[in-house]
Short mmCIF file of C-alpha atoms (C1' of nucleotides) in Angstrom, two decimals:
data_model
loop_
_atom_site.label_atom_id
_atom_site.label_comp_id
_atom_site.label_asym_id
_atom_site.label_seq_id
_atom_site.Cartn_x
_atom_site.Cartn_y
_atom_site.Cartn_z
CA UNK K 10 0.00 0.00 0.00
CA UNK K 11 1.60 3.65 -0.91
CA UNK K 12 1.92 6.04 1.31
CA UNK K 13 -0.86 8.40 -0.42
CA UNK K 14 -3.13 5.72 0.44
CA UNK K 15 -1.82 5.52 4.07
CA UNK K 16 -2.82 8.71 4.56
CA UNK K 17 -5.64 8.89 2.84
CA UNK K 18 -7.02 6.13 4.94
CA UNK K 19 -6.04 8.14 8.23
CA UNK K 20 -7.67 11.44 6.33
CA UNK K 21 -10.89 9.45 6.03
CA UNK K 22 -10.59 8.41 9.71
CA UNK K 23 -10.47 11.74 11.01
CA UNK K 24 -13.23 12.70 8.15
CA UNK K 25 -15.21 10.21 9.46
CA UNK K 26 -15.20 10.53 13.08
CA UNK K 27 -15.77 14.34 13.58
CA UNK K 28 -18.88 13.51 10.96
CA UNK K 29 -20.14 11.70 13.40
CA UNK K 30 -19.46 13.52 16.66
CA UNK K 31 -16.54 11.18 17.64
CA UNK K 32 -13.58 12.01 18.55
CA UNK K 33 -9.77 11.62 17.17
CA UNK K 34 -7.92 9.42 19.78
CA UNK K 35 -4.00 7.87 19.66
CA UNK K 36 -5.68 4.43 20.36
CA UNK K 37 -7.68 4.91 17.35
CA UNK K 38 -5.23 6.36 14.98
CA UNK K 39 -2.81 3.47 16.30
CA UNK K 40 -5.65 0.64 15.75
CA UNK K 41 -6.40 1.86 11.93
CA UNK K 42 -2.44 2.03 11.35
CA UNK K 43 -1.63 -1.48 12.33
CA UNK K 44 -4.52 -2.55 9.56
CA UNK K 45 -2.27 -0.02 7.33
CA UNK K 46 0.68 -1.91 7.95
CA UNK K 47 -0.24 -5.68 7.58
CA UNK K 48 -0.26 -5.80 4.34
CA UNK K 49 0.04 -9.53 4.69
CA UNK K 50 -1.66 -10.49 7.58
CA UNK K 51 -4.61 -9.39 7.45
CA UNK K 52 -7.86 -10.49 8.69
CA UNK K 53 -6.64 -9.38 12.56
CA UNK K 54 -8.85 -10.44 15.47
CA UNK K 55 -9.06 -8.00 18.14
CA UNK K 56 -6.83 -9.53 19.93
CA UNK K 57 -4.15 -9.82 17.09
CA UNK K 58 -4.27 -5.77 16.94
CA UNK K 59 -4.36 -5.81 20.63
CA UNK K 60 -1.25 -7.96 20.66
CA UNK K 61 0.76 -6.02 17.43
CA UNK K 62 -0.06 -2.60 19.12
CA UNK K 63 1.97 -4.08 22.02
CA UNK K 64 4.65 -5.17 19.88
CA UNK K 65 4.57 -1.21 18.67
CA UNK K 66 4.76 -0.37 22.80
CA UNK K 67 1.02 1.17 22.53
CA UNK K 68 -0.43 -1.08 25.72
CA UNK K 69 -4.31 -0.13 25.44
CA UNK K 70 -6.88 -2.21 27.00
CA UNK K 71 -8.16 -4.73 25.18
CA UNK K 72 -11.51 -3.72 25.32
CA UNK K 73 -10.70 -0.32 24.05
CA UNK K 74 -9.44 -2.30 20.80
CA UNK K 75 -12.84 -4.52 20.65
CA UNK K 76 -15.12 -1.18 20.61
CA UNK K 77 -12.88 0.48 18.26
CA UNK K 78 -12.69 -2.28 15.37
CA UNK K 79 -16.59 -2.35 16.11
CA UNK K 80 -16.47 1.28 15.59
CA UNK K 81 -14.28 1.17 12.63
CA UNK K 82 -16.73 -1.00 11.33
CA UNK K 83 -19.40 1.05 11.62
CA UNK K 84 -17.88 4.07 9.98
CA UNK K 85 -16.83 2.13 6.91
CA UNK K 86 -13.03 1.29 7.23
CA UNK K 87 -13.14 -1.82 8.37
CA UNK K 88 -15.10 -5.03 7.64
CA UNK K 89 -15.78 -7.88 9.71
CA UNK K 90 -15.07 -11.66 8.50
CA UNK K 91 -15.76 -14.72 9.80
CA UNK K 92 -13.97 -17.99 9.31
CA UNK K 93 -15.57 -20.19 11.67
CA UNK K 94 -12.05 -20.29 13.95
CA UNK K 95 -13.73 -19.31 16.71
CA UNK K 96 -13.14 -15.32 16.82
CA UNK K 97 -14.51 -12.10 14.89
CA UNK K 98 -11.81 -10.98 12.34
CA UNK K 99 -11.38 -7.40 10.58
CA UNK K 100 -9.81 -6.34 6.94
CA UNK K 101 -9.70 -3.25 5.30
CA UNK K 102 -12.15 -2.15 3.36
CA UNK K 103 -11.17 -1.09 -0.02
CA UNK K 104 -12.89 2.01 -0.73
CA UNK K 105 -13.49 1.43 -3.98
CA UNK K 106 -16.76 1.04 -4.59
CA UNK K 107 -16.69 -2.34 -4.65
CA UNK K 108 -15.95 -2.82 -1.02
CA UNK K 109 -18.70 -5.33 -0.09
CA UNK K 110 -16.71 -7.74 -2.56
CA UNK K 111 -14.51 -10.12 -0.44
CA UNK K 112 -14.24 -13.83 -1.61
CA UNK K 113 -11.56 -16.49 0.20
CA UNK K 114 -10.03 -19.93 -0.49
CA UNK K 115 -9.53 -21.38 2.94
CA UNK K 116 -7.30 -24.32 2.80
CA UNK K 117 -9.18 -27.32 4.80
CA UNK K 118 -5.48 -29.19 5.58
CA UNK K 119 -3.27 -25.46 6.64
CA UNK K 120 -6.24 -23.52 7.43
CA UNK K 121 -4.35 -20.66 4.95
CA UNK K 122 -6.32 -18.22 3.25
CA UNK K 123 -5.95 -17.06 0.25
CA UNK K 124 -7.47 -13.98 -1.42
CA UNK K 125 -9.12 -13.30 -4.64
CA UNK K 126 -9.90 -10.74 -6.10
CA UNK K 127 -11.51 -11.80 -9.65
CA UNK K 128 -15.80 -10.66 -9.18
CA UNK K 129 -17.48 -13.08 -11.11
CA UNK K 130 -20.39 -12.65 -9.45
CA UNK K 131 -22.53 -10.13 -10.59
CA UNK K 132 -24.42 -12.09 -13.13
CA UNK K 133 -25.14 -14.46 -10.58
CA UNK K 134 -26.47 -12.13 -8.55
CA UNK K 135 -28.84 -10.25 -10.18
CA UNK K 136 -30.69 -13.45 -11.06
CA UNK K 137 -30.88 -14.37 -7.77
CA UNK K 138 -32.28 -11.13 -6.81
CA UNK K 139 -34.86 -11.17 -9.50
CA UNK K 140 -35.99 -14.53 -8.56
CA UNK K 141 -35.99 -14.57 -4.88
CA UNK K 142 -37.05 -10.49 -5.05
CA UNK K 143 -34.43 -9.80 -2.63
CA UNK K 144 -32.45 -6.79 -2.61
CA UNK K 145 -28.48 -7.66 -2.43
CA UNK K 146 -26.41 -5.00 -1.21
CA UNK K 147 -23.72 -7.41 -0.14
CA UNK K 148 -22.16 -10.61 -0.41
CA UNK K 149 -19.45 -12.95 1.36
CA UNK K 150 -17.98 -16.00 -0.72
CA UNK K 151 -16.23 -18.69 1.38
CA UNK K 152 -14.49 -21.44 -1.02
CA UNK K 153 -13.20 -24.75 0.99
CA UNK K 154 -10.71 -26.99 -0.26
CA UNK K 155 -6.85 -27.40 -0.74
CA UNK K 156 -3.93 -24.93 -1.79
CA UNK K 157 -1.17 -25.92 -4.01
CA UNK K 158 1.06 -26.64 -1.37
CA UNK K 159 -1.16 -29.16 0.76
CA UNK K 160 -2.25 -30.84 -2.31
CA UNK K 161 1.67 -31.67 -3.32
CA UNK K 162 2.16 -33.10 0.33
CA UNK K 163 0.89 -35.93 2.41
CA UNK K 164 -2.50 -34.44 3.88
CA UNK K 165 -1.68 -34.25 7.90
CA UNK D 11 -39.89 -34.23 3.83
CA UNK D 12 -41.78 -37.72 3.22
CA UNK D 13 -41.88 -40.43 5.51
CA UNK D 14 -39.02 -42.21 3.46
CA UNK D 15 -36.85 -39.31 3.22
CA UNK D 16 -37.01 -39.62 7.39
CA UNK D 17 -36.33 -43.43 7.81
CA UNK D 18 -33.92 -43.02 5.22
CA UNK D 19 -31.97 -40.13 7.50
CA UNK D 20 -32.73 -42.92 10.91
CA UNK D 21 -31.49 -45.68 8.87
CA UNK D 22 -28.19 -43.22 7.90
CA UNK D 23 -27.81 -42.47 11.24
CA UNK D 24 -27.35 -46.46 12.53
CA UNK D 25 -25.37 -47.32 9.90
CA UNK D 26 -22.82 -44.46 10.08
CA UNK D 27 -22.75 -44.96 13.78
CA UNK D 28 -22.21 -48.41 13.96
CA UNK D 29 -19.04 -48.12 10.88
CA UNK D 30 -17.87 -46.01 13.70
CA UNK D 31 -18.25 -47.52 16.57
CA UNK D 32 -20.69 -45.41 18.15
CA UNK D 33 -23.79 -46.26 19.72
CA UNK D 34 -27.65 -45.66 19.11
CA UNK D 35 -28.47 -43.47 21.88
CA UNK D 36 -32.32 -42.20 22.24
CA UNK D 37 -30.35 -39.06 22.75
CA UNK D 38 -29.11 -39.04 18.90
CA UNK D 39 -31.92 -40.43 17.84
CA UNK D 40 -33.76 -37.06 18.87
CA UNK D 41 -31.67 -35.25 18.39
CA UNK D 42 -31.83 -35.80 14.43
CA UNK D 43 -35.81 -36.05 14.53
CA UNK D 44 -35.50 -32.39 15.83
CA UNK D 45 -33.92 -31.22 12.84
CA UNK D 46 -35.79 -34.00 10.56
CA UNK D 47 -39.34 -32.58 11.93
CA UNK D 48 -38.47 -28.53 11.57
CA UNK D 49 -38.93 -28.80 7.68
CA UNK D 50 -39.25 -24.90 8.59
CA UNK D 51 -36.99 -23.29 11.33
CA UNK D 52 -33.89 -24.97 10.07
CA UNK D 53 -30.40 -23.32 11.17
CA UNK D 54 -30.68 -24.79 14.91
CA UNK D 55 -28.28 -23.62 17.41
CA UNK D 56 -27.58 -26.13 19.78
CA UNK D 57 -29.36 -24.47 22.75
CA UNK D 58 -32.59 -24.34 20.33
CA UNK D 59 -32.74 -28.04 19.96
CA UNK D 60 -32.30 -28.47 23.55
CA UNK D 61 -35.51 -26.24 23.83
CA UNK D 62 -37.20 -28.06 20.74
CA UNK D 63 -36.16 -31.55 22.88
CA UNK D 64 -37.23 -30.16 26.58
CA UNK D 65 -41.05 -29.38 24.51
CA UNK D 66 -41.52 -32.88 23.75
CA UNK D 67 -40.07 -34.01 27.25
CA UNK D 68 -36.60 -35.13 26.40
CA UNK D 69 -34.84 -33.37 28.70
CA UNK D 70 -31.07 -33.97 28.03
CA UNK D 71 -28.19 -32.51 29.39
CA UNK D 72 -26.76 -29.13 26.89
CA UNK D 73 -23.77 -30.80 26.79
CA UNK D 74 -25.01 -33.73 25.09
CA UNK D 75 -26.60 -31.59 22.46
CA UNK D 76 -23.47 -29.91 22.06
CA UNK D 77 -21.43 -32.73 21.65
CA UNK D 78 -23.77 -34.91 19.51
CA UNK D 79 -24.58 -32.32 16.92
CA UNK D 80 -20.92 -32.06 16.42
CA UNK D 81 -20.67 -35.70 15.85
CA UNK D 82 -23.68 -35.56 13.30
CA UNK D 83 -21.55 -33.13 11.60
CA UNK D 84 -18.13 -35.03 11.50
CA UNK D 85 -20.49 -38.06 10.42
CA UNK D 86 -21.91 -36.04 7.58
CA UNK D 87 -25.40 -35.52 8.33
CA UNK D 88 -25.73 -32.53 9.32
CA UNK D 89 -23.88 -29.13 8.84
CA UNK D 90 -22.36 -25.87 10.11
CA UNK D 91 -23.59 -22.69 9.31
CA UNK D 92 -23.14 -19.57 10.92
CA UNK D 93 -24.91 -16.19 10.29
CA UNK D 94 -22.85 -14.02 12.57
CA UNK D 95 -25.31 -14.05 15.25
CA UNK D 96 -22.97 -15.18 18.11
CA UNK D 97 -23.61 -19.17 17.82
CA UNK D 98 -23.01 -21.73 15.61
CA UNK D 99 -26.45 -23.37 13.74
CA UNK D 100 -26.72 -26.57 12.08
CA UNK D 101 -28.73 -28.15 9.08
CA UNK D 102 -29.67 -31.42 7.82
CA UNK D 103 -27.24 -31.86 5.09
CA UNK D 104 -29.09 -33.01 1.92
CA UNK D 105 -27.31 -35.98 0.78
CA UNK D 106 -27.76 -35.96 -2.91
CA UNK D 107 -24.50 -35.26 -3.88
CA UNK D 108 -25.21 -31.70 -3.98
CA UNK D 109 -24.81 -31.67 -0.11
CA UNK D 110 -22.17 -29.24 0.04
CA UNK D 111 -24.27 -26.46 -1.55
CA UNK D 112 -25.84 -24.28 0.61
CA UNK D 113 -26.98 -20.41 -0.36
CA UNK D 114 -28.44 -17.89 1.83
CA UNK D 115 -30.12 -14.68 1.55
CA UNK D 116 -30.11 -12.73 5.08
CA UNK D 117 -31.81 -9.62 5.73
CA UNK D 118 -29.91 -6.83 6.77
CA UNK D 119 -33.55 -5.25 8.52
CA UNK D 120 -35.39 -8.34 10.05
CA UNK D 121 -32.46 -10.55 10.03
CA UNK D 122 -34.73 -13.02 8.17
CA UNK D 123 -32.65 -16.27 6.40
CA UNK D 124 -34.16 -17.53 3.08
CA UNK D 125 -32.31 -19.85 1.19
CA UNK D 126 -32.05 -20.25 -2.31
CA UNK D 127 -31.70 -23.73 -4.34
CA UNK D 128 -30.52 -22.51 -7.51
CA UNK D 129 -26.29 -23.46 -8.52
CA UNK D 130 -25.07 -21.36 -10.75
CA UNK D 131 -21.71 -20.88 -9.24
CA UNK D 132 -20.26 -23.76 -10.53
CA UNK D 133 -18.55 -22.15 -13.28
CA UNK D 134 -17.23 -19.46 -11.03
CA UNK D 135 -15.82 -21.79 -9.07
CA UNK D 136 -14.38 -24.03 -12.24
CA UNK D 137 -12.45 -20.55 -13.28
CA UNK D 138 -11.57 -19.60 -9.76
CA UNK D 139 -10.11 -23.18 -9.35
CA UNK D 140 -8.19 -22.77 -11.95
CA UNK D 141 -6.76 -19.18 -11.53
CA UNK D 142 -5.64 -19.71 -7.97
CA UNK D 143 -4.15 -23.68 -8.48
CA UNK D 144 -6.59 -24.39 -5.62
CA UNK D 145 -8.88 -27.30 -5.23
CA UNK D 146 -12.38 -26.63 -4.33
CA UNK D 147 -14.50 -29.11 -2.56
CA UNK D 148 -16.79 -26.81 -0.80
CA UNK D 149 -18.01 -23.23 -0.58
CA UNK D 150 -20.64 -21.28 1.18
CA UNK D 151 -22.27 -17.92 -0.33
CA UNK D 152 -24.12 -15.88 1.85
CA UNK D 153 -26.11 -12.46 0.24
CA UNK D 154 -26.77 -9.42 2.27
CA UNK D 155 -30.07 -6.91 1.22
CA UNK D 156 -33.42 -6.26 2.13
CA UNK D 157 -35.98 -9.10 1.76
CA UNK D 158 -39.40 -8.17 -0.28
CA UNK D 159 -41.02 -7.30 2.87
CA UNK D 160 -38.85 -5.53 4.63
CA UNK D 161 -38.81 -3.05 1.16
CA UNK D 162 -42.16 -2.86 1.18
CA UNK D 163 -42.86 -0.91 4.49
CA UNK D 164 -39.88 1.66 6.43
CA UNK D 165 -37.26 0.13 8.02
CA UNK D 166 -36.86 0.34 11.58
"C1'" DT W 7 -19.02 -57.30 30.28
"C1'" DT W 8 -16.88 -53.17 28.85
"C1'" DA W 9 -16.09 -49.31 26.22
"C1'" DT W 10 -19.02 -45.60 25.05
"C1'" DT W 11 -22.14 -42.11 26.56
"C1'" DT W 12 -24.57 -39.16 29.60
"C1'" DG W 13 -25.43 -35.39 33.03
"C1'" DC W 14 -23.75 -32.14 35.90
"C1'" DA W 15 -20.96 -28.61 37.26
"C1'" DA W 16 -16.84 -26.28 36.62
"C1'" DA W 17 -13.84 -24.17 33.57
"C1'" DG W 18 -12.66 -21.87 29.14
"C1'" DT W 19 -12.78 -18.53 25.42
"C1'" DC W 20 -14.22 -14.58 23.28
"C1'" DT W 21 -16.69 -10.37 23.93
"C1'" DT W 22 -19.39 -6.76 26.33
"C1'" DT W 23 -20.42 -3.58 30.00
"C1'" DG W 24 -20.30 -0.40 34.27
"C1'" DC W 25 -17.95 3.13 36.15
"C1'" DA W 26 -14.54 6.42 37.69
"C1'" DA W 27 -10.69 8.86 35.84
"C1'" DG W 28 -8.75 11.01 31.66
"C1'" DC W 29 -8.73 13.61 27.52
"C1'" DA W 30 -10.06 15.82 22.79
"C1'" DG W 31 -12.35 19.56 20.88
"C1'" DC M 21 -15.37 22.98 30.13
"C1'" DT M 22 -18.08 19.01 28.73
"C1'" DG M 23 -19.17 15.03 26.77
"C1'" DC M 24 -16.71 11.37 24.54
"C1'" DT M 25 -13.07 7.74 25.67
"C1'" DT M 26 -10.25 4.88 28.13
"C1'" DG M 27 -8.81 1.18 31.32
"C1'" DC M 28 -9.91 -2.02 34.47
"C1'" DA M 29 -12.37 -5.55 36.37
"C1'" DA M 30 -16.55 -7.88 36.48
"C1'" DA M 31 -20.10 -9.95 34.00
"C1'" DG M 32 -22.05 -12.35 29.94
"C1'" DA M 33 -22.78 -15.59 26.17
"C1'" DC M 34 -21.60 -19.63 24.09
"C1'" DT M 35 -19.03 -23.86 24.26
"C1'" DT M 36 -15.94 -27.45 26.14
"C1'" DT M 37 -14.25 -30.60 29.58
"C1'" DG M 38 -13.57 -33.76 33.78
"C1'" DC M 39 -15.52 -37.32 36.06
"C1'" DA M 40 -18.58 -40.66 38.18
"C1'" DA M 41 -22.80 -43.06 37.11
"C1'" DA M 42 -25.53 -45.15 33.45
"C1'" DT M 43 -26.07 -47.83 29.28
"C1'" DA M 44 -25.78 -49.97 24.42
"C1'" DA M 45 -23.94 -53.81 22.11
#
DNA sequence: TTATTTGCAAAGTCTTTGCAAGCAG
DNA sequence: CTGCTTGCAAAGACTTTGCAAATAA
């Protein structure tokens, strides 16, 4: 990620917050900026960012992080995913427009996940909204199977 | 579901056990006729077939329910599904080869679930396959929006 | 008979909440 | 200043686990 985009993601924090009557904080700049900076990594449980921000020697309470990636959620810059492991998960949201898009390959035998970006979807979706006469405003795509690498090993 | 279809599930359910070696317990037996009965109301947490037990006066321990819907899973008949509402839910799994299919449209206003039958993501997932080296065997799809009723009066 | 299963209660994990002190605007 | 935020600890929701008694095969 550039660092235009770095900022313009904190820009759109602070845009965001005073819309809404809240209020700039360090935790809160410090949360969004550890999203900034996994590049890799994402999809960070609260107590992931909890545990990073440490690493960065900003010790906030961990409940301070839970309401804020709630809060960052609300607002737009984050999104919440769910992959069954047993804990809430945040990513970036992309700002583009076609934010609600986020599809994953989850690897059955590593548990990796990969990305994709591809958005094959759309025809799919519109007939599905026609027929069911349901209005989609967002979708989540969960894939199961096995990556490249599990599949040229002995499954564990 | 016909009478057939739920012998068929009973008769599933003894003969997966028993490859297993585990037992035919009136508590798994109910368990299943819970979620073989609720042709409607499907997507059963674990604490809502303990309720759906304790109305026709089995009254088994949670526990059991917890650990023998978890076992109906890992035996294949039923399945995991979770909505983001802070448990886990389960559903007969349909057996017909198809089984791994499962599409649902959840309102973002009444948080109604209405599933949809229709595959047409199997060519999505033929190119995605492809594209990422990665081996499909299962996926789940879940579509956010506004049901027909929920459009047709203000949202709360 | 004997290994599996159950029920209960206790413990575990993740998350939320109440409240006094602290801080941004 | 003043109301929003934080940190802490306690509480909550859902789920798992240990263990003795019960039971299916």
């Amino acid at each position: 990620m550039s660092e235009t985009q770095r900022s313009f993601k904190m820009q759109d924090l602070r845009g965001k917050l005073s819309a809404n009557n809240y209020k700039m904080t360090p935790q809160r700049k410090e949360i969004l900026q550890v999203f900034i900076d996994s590049e890799q990594g994402n999809h960070l449980s609260a107590e992931e960012v909890h545990e990073l921000l440490r690493k960065k020697d900003f010790d906030f309470g961990l409940a301070t992080v839970y309401r804020n990636v709630e809060l960052l959620t609300e607002l737009g810059i984050l999104m919440k995913v769910n992959f069954d492991d047993g804990c809430v998960r945040y990513e970036l949201s992309s700002g583009d427009g076609k934010t609600h898009r986020h599809h994953h390959l989850i690897c059955l035998n590593c548990k990796k996940v990969i990305e994709f970006k591809e958005d094959m979807l759309d025809e799919v979706e519109d007939r599905i909204a026609a027929k069911a006469d349901f209005e989609i405003v967002n979708h989540e795509v969960k894939f199961f199977g096995y990556c490249s690498d599990c599949r040229n090993k002995v499954t564990t």
